[in-house]
Short mmCIF file of C-alpha atoms and ligand atoms in Angstrom, two decimals:
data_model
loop_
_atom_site.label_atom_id
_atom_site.label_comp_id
_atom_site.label_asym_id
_atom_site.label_seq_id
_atom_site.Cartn_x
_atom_site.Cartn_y
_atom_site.Cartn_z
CA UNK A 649 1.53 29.68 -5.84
CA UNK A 650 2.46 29.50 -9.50
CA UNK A 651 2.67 26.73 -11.36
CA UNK A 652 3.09 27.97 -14.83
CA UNK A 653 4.48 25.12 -16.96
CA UNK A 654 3.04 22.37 -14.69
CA UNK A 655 -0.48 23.11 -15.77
CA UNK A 656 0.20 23.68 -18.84
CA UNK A 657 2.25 20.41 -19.26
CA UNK A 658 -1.14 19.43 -17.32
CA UNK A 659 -3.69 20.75 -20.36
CA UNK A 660 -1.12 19.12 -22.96
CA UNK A 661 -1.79 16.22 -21.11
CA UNK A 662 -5.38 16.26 -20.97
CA UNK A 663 -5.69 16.26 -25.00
CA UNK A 664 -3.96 12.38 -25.33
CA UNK A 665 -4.19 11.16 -21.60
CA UNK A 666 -8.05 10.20 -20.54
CA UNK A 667 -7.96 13.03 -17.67
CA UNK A 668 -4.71 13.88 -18.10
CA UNK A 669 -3.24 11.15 -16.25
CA UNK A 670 -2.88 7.31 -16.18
CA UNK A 671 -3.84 6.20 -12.79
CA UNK A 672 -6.72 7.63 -11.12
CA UNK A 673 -5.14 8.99 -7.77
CA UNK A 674 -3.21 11.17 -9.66
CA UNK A 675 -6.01 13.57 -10.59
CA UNK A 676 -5.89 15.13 -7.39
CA UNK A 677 -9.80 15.08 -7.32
CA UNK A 678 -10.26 15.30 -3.38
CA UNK A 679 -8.19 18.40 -3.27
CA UNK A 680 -9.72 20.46 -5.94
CA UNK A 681 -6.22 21.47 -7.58
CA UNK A 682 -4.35 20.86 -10.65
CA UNK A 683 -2.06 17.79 -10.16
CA UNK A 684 0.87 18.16 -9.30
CA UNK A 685 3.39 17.07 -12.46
CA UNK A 686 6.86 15.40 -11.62
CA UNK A 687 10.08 16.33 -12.88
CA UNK A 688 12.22 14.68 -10.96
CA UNK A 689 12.96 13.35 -7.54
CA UNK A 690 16.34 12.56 -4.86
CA UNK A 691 16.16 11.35 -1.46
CA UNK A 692 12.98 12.48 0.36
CA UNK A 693 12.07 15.32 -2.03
CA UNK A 694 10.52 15.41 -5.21
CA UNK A 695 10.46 18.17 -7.85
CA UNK A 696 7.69 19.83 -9.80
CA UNK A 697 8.08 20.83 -13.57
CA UNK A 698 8.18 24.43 -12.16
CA UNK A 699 11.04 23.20 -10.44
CA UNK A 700 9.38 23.34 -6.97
CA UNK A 701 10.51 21.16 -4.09
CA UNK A 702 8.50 19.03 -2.37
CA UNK A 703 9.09 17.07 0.98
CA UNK A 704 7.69 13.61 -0.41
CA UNK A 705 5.36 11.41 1.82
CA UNK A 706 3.38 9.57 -0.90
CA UNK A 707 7.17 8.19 -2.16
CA UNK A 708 5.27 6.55 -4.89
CA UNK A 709 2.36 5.54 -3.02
CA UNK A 710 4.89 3.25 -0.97
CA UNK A 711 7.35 1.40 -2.86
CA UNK A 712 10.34 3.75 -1.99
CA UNK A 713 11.21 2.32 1.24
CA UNK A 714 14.62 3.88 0.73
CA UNK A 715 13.62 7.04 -1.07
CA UNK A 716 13.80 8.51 -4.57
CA UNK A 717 16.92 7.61 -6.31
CA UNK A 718 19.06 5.53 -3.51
CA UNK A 719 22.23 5.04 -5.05
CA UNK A 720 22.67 1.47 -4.58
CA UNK A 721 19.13 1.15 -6.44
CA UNK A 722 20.09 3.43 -9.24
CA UNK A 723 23.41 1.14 -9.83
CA UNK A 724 21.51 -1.98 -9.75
CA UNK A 725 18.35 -1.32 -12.18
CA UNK A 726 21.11 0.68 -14.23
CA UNK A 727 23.46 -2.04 -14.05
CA UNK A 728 20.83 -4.62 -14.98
CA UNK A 729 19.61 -2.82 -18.26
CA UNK A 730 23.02 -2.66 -19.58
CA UNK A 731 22.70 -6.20 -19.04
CA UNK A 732 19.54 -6.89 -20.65
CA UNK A 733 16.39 -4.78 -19.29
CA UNK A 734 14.04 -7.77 -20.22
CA UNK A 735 14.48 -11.36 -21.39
CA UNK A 736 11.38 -13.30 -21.19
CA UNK A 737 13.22 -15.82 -20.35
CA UNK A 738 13.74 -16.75 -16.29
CA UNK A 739 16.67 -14.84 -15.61
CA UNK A 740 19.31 -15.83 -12.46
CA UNK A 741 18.44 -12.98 -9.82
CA UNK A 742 14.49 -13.84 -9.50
CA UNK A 743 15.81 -17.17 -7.78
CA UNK A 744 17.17 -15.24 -5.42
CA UNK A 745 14.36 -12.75 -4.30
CA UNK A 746 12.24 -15.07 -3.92
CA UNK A 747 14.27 -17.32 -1.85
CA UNK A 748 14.50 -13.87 -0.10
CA UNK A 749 11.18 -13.71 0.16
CA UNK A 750 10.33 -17.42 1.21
CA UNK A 751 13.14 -16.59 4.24
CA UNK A 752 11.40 -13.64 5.65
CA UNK A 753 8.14 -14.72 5.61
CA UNK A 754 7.37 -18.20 6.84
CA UNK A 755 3.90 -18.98 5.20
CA UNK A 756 5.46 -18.39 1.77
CA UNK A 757 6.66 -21.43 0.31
CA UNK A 758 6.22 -20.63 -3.37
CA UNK A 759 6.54 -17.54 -5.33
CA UNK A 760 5.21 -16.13 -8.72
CA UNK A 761 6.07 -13.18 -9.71
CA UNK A 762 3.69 -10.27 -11.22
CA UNK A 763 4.16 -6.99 -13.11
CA UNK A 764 1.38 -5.43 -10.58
CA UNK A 765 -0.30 -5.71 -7.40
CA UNK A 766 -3.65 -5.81 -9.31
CA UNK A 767 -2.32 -9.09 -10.58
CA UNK A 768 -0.81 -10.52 -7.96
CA UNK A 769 -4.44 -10.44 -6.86
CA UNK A 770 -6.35 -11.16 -9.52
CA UNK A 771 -4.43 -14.47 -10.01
CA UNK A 772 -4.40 -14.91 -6.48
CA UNK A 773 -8.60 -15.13 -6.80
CA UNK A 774 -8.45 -17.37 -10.12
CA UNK A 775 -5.95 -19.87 -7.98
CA UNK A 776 -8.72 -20.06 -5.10
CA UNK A 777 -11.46 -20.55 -7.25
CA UNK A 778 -10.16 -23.16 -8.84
CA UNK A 779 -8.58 -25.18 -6.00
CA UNK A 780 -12.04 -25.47 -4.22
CA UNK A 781 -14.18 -25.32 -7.78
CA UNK A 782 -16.31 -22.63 -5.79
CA UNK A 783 -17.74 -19.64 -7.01
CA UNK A 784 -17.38 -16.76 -4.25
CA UNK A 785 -14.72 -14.39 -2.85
CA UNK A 786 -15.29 -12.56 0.47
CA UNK A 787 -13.91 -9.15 0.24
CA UNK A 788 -14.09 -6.16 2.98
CA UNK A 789 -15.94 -3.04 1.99
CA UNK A 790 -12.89 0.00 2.32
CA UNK A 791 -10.15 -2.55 1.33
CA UNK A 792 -8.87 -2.32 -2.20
CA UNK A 793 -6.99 -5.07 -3.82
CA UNK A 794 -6.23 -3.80 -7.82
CA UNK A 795 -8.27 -2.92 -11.07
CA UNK A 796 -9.10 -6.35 -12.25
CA UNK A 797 -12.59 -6.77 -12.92
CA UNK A 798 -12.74 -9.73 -10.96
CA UNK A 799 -12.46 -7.38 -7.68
CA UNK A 800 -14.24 -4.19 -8.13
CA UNK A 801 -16.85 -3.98 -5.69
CA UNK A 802 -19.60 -4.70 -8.04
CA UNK A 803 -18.22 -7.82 -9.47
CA UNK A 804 -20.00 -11.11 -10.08
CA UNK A 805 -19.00 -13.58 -6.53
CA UNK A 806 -17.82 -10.97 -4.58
CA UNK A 807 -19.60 -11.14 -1.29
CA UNK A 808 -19.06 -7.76 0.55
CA UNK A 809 -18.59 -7.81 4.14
CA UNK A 810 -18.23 -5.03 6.60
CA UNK A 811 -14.28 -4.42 8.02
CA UNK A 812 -13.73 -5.08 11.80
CA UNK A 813 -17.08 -6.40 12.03
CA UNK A 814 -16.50 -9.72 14.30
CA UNK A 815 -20.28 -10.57 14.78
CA UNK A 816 -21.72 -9.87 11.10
CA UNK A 817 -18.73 -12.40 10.26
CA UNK A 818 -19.17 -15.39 12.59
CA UNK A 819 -23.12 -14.98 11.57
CA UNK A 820 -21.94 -15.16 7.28
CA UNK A 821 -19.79 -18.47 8.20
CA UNK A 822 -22.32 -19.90 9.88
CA UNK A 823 -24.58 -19.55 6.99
CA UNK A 824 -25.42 -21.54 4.17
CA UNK A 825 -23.22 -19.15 1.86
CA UNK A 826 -19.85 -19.86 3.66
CA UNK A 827 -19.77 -22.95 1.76
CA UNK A 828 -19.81 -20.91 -1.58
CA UNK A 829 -16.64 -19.22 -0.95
CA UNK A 830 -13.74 -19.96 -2.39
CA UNK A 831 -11.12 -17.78 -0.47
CA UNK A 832 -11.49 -14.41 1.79
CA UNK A 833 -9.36 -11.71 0.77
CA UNK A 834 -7.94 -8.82 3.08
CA UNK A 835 -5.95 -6.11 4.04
CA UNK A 836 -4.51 -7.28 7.28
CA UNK A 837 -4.13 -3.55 8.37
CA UNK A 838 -6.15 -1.64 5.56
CA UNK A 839 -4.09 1.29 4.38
CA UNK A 840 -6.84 1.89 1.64
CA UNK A 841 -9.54 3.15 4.09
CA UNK A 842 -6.51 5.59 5.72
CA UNK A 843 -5.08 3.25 7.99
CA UNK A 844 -7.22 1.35 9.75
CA UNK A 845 -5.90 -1.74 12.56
CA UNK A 846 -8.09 -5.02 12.91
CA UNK A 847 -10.02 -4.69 16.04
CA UNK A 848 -8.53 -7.48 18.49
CA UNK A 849 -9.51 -10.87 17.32
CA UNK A 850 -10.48 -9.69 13.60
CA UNK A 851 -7.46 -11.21 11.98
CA UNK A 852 -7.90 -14.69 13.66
CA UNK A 853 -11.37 -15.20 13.56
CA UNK A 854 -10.79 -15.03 9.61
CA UNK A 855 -8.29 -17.56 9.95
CA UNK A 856 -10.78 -19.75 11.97
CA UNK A 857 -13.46 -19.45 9.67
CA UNK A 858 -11.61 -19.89 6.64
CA UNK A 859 -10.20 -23.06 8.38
CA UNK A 860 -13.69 -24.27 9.24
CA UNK A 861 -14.97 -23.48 6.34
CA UNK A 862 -12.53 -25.59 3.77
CA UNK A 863 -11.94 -21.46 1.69
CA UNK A 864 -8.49 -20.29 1.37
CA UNK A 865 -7.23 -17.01 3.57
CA UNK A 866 -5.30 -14.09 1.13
CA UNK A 867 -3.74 -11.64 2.83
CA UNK A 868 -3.11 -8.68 0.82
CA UNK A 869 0.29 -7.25 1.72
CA UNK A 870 1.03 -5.30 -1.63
CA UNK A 871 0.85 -2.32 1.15
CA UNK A 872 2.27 -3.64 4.25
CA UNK A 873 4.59 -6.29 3.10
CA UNK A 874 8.24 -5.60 3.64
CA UNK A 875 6.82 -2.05 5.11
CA UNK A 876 6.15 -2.85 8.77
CA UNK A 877 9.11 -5.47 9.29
CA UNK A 878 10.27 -8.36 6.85
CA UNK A 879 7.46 -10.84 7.55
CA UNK A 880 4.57 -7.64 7.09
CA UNK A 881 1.23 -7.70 8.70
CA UNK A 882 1.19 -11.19 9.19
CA UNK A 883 4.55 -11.20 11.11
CA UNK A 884 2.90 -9.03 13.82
CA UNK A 885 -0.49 -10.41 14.11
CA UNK A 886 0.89 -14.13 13.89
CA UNK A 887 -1.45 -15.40 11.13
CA UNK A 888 -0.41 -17.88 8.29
CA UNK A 889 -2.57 -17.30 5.57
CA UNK A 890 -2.60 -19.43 2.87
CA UNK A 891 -1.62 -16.94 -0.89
CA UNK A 892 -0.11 -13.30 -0.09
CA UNK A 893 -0.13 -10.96 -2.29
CA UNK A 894 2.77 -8.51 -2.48
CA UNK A 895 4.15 -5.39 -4.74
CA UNK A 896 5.66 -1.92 -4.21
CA UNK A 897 8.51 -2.02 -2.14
CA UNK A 898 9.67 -5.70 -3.70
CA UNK A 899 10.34 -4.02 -6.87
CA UNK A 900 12.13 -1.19 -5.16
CA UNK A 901 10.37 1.38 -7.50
CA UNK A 902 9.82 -0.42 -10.87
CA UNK A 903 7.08 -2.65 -11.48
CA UNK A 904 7.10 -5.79 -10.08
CA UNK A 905 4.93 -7.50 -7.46
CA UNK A 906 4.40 -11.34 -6.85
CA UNK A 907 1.50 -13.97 -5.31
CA UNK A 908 2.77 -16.32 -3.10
CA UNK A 909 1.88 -19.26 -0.56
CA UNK A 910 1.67 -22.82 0.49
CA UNK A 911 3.11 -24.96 -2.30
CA UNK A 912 0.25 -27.05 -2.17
CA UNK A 913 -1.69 -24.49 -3.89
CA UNK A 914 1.18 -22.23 -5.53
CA UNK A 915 1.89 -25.77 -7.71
CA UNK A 916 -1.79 -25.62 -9.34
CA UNK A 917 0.10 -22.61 -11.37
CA UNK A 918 0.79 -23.57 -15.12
CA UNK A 919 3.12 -25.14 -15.54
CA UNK A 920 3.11 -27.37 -12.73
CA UNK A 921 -0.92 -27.36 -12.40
CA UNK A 922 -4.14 -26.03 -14.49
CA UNK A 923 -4.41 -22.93 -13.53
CA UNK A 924 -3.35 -20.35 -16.15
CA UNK A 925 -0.61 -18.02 -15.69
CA UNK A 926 1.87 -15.93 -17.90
CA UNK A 927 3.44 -12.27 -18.51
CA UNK A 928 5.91 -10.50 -20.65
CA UNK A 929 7.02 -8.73 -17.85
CA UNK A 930 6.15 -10.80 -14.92
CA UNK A 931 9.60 -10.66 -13.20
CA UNK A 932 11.25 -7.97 -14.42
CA UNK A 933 14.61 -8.05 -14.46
CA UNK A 934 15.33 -4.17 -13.59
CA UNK A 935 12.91 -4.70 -11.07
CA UNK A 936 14.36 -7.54 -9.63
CA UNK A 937 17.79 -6.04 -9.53
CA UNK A 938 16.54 -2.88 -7.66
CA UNK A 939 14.60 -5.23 -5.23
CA UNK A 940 17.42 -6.77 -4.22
CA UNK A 941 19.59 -3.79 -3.71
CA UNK A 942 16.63 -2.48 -2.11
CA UNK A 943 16.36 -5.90 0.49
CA UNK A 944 20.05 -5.77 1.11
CA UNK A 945 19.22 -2.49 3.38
CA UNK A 946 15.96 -4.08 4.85
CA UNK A 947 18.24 -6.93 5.89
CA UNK A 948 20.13 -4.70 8.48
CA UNK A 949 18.90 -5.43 12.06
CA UNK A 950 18.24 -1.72 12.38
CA UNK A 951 16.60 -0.75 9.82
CA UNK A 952 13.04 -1.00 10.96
CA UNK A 953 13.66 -0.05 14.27
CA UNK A 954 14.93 3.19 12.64
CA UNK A 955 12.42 3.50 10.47
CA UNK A 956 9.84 3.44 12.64
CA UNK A 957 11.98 6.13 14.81
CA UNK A 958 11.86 8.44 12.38
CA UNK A 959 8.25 8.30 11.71
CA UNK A 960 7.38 8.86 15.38
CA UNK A 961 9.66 12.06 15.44
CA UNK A 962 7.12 13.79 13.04
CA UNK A 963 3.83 11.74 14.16
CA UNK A 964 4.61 11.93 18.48
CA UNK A 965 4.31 15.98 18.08
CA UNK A 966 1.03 15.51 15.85
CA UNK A 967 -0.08 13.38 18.40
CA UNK A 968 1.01 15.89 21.70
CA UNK A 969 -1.07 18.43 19.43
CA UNK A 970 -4.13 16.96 18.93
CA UNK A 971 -4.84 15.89 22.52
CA UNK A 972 -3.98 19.48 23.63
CA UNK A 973 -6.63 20.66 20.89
CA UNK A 974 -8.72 18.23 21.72
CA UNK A 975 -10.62 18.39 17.87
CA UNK A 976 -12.11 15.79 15.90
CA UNK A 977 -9.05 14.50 14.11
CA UNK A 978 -6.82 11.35 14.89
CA UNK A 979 -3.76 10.18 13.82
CA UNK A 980 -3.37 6.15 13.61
CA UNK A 981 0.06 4.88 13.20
CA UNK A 982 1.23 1.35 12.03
CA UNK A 983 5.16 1.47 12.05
CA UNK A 984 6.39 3.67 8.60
CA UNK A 985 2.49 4.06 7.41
CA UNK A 986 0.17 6.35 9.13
CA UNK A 987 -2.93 8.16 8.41
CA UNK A 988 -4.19 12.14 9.98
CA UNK A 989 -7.78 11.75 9.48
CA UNK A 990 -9.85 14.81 9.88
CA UNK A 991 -13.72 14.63 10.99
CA UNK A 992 -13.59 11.25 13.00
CA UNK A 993 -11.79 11.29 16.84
CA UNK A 994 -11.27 7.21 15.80
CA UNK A 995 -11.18 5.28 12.19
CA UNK A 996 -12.73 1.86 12.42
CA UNK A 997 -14.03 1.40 8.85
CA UNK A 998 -14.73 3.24 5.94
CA UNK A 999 -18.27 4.64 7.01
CA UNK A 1000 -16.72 6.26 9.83
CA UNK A 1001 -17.39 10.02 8.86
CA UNK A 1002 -14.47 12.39 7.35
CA UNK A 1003 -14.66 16.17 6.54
CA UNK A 1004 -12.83 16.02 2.86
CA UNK A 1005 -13.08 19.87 2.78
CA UNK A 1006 -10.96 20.59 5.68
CA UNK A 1007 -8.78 17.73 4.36
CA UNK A 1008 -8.27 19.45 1.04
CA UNK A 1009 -7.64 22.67 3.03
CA UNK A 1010 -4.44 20.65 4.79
CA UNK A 1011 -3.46 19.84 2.03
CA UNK A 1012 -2.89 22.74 -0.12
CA UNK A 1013 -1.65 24.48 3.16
CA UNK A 1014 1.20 21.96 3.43
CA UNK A 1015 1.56 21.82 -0.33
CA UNK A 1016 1.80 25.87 -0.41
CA UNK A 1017 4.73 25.42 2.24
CA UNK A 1018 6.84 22.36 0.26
CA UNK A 1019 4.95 19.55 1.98
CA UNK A 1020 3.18 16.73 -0.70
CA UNK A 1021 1.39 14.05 1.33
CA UNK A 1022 -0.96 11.56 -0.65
CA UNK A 1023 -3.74 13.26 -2.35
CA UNK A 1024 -7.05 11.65 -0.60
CA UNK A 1025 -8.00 11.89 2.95
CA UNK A 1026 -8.15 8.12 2.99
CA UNK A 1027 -4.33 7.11 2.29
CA UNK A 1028 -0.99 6.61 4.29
CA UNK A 1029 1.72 8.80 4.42
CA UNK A 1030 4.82 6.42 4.05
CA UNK A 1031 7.88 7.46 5.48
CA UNK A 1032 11.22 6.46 4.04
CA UNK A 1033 15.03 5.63 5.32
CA UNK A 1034 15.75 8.61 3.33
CA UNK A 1035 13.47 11.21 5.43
CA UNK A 1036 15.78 13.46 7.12
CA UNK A 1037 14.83 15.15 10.75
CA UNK A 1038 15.18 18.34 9.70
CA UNK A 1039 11.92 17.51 7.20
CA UNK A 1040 10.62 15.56 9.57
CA UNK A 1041 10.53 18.52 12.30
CA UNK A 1042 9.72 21.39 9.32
CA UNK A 1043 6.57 19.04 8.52
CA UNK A 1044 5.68 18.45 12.24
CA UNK A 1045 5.39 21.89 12.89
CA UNK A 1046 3.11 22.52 9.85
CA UNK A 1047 1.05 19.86 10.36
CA UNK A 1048 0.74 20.78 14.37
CA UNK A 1049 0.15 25.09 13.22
CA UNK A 1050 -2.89 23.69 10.99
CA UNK A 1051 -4.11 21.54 13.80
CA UNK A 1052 -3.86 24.83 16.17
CA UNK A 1053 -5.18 27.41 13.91
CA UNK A 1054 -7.53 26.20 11.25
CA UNK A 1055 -10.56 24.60 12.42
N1 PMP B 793 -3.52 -4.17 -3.11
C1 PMP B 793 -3.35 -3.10 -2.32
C2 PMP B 793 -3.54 -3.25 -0.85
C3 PMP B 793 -3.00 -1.87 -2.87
O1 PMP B 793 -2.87 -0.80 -2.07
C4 PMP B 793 -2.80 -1.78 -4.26
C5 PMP B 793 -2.41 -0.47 -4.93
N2 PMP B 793 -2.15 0.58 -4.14
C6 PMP B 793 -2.99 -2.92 -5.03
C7 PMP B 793 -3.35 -4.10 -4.43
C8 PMP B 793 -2.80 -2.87 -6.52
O2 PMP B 793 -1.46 -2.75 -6.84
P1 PMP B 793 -1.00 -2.11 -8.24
O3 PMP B 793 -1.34 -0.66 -8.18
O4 PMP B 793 0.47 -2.38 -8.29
O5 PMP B 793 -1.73 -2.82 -9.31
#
């Protein structure tokens, strides 16, 4: 496969970009190959600078609900920076997202909008720790919530627990330590680890403990929020935590995320409370315009139902094919997101064991045959309203050959 004038767009790159990119997934690491260097993108398919055509499943790791380039989105963000791309000033159409928001899901009563999902997060922890002047954040070892310092593994107060682990948890709360932590933070259904669903009772026994133990519950939905139905993760598993975190599709492909929650604790933001919080961007009107063009499809009684149609037409087959084969792969599904690991028959955590060669062998197969799925053997593929059957059926059958042929 040549890619002439991608890689050498990719060595310019590499002489003023750290790596040759600017976020780290990018570098295509886990599958040993040049990155792959966009050009342009419509619908479900996104061009290389070589001019190659891709079937897109990473759809910017997740924001593009509707696809690349929907044409109500392009006339709104386009629309909006005629009208002023950026104000720094509060500006009429974030009123109504968030009230958009606040509708759909019932334990947000507040909003504040971010540029990123890092800080959605980040300001998410700074609110917790000051509400309950503790020191310590309980995180879950495969989950990822951002950059910020304050929530890289190694970080000062962050008390690692195992994911899905129901006993190691009840025996941490009923320690001493519980009543050092400020909040728990989680991924309600992980996408981070490859998909990954709470084992039964997972999700509530956080809520219990948190409850018992005066700390504040965050779900992170930057992944799952507006993704699985308008009230995310928490709509299914019927959990009210107290701050969500949310990003991707909100913005409807431009930057913009938000924290939100009870008002009760939403209100210690400046200006209302103490704790510190500002942004240029925070808000962005572009993004806020393409959010709501982007909403006014989720609104439409059928669109998940759809959605979720479409992604069983290419993940049912995958399924069919790896019970026939019976080989040590799985498939695990949560509506639009899903996950083919290779190496594990079932994905519980992140220690469950993956074979990352025969991964990166998938995935230059599909790649060599128009097929770009997210580069690490621990993402989701994210299927969007734009996805057409015949893609869906030209990547089923790839996907079900390598499951029949190569290992
Ligand atoms: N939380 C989760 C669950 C995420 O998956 C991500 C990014 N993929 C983030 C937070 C950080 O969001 P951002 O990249 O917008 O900073």
């Amino acid at each position: 496969m040549t890619r002439k004038r991608s890689l050498l767009l990719y060595e310019e790159a590499c002489q003023s970009l750290v790596g040759g990119v600017n976020s780290n997934a990018r570098a295509f690491k886990k599958v040993q190959l040049p990155p792959l260097i966009a050009k342009a993108a419509s619908c479900d398919l996104l061009y290389d600078a070589d001019d190659r055509k891709y079937i897109d499943y990473c759809n910017s790791w997740g924001a593009l609900i509707l696809g690349h380039g929907h044409p109500d989105v392009v006339a709104a963000a386009c629309g909006q920076t005629v009208r002023g791309a950026s104000f720094g000033l509060t500006f009429e159409g974030e009123g109504q997202l968030s009230s958009q928001i606040i509708k759909a899901i019932p334990s947000i009563e507040k909003i504040r909008f971010t540029t990123s999902g890092t800080e959605a997060c980040m300001t998410a922890i700074r609110l917790a720790r000051e509400i309950t002047k503790r020191p310590n954040i309980v995180v879950f070892e495969g989950n990822y919530h951002g950059h910020a310092e304050t929530l890289l593994p190694k970080a000062q107060g962050l008390l690692l627990l195992p994911f899905n682990d129901l006993s190691r948890l009840r025996a941490f709360f009923a320690s001493k330590e519980a009543r050092s932590v400020a909040a728990v933070i989680v991924e309600p259904i992980p996408s981070n680890m490859g998909l990954v669903h709470p084992v039964q009772g997972f999700l509530e026994a956080l809520y219990e403990e948190t409850r018992r133990s005066s700390s504040l519950l965050i779900f992170d939905e930057v992944v799952t929020g507006f993704r699985l139905g308008l009230s995310g993760a928490q709509g299914l598993y019927g959990i009210d935590p107290d701050l969500t975190c949310l990003g991707k599709i909100i913005g409807g492909g431009f930057p913009l995320a938000a924290l939100g929650g009870k008002a009760l604790f939403m209100d210690q933001l400046t200006p209302l409370g103490p704790v510190f919080h500002a942004g240029t961007m925070a808000g962005h009107p572009v993004g806020i315009a393409a959010g709501l063009a982007t909403f006014a499809h989720l609104h439409s009684p059928d669109f998940y139902p759809k959605l979720h149609q479409k992604a069983l037409r290419l993940t049912q087959p995958i399924q069919e094919t790896l019970q026939k084969a019976k080989k040590p792969a799985c498939l695990q599904q949560a509506g639009s997101l899903f996950t083919l690991f290779f190496g594990s028959s079932s994905v519980i955590d992140c220690h469950s064991p993956l074979d990352d060669a025969l991964f990166a062998e998938f995935f230059q197969t599909l790649l060599v045959q128009g097929i770009f799925i997210p580069p690490t053997p621990r993402d989701v593929w994210n299927i969007s309203s734009a996805h057409t059957e015949e893609h869906l059926d030209i990547t089923a059958e790839a996907v079900c050959r390598f499951i029949r042929t190569a290992f």
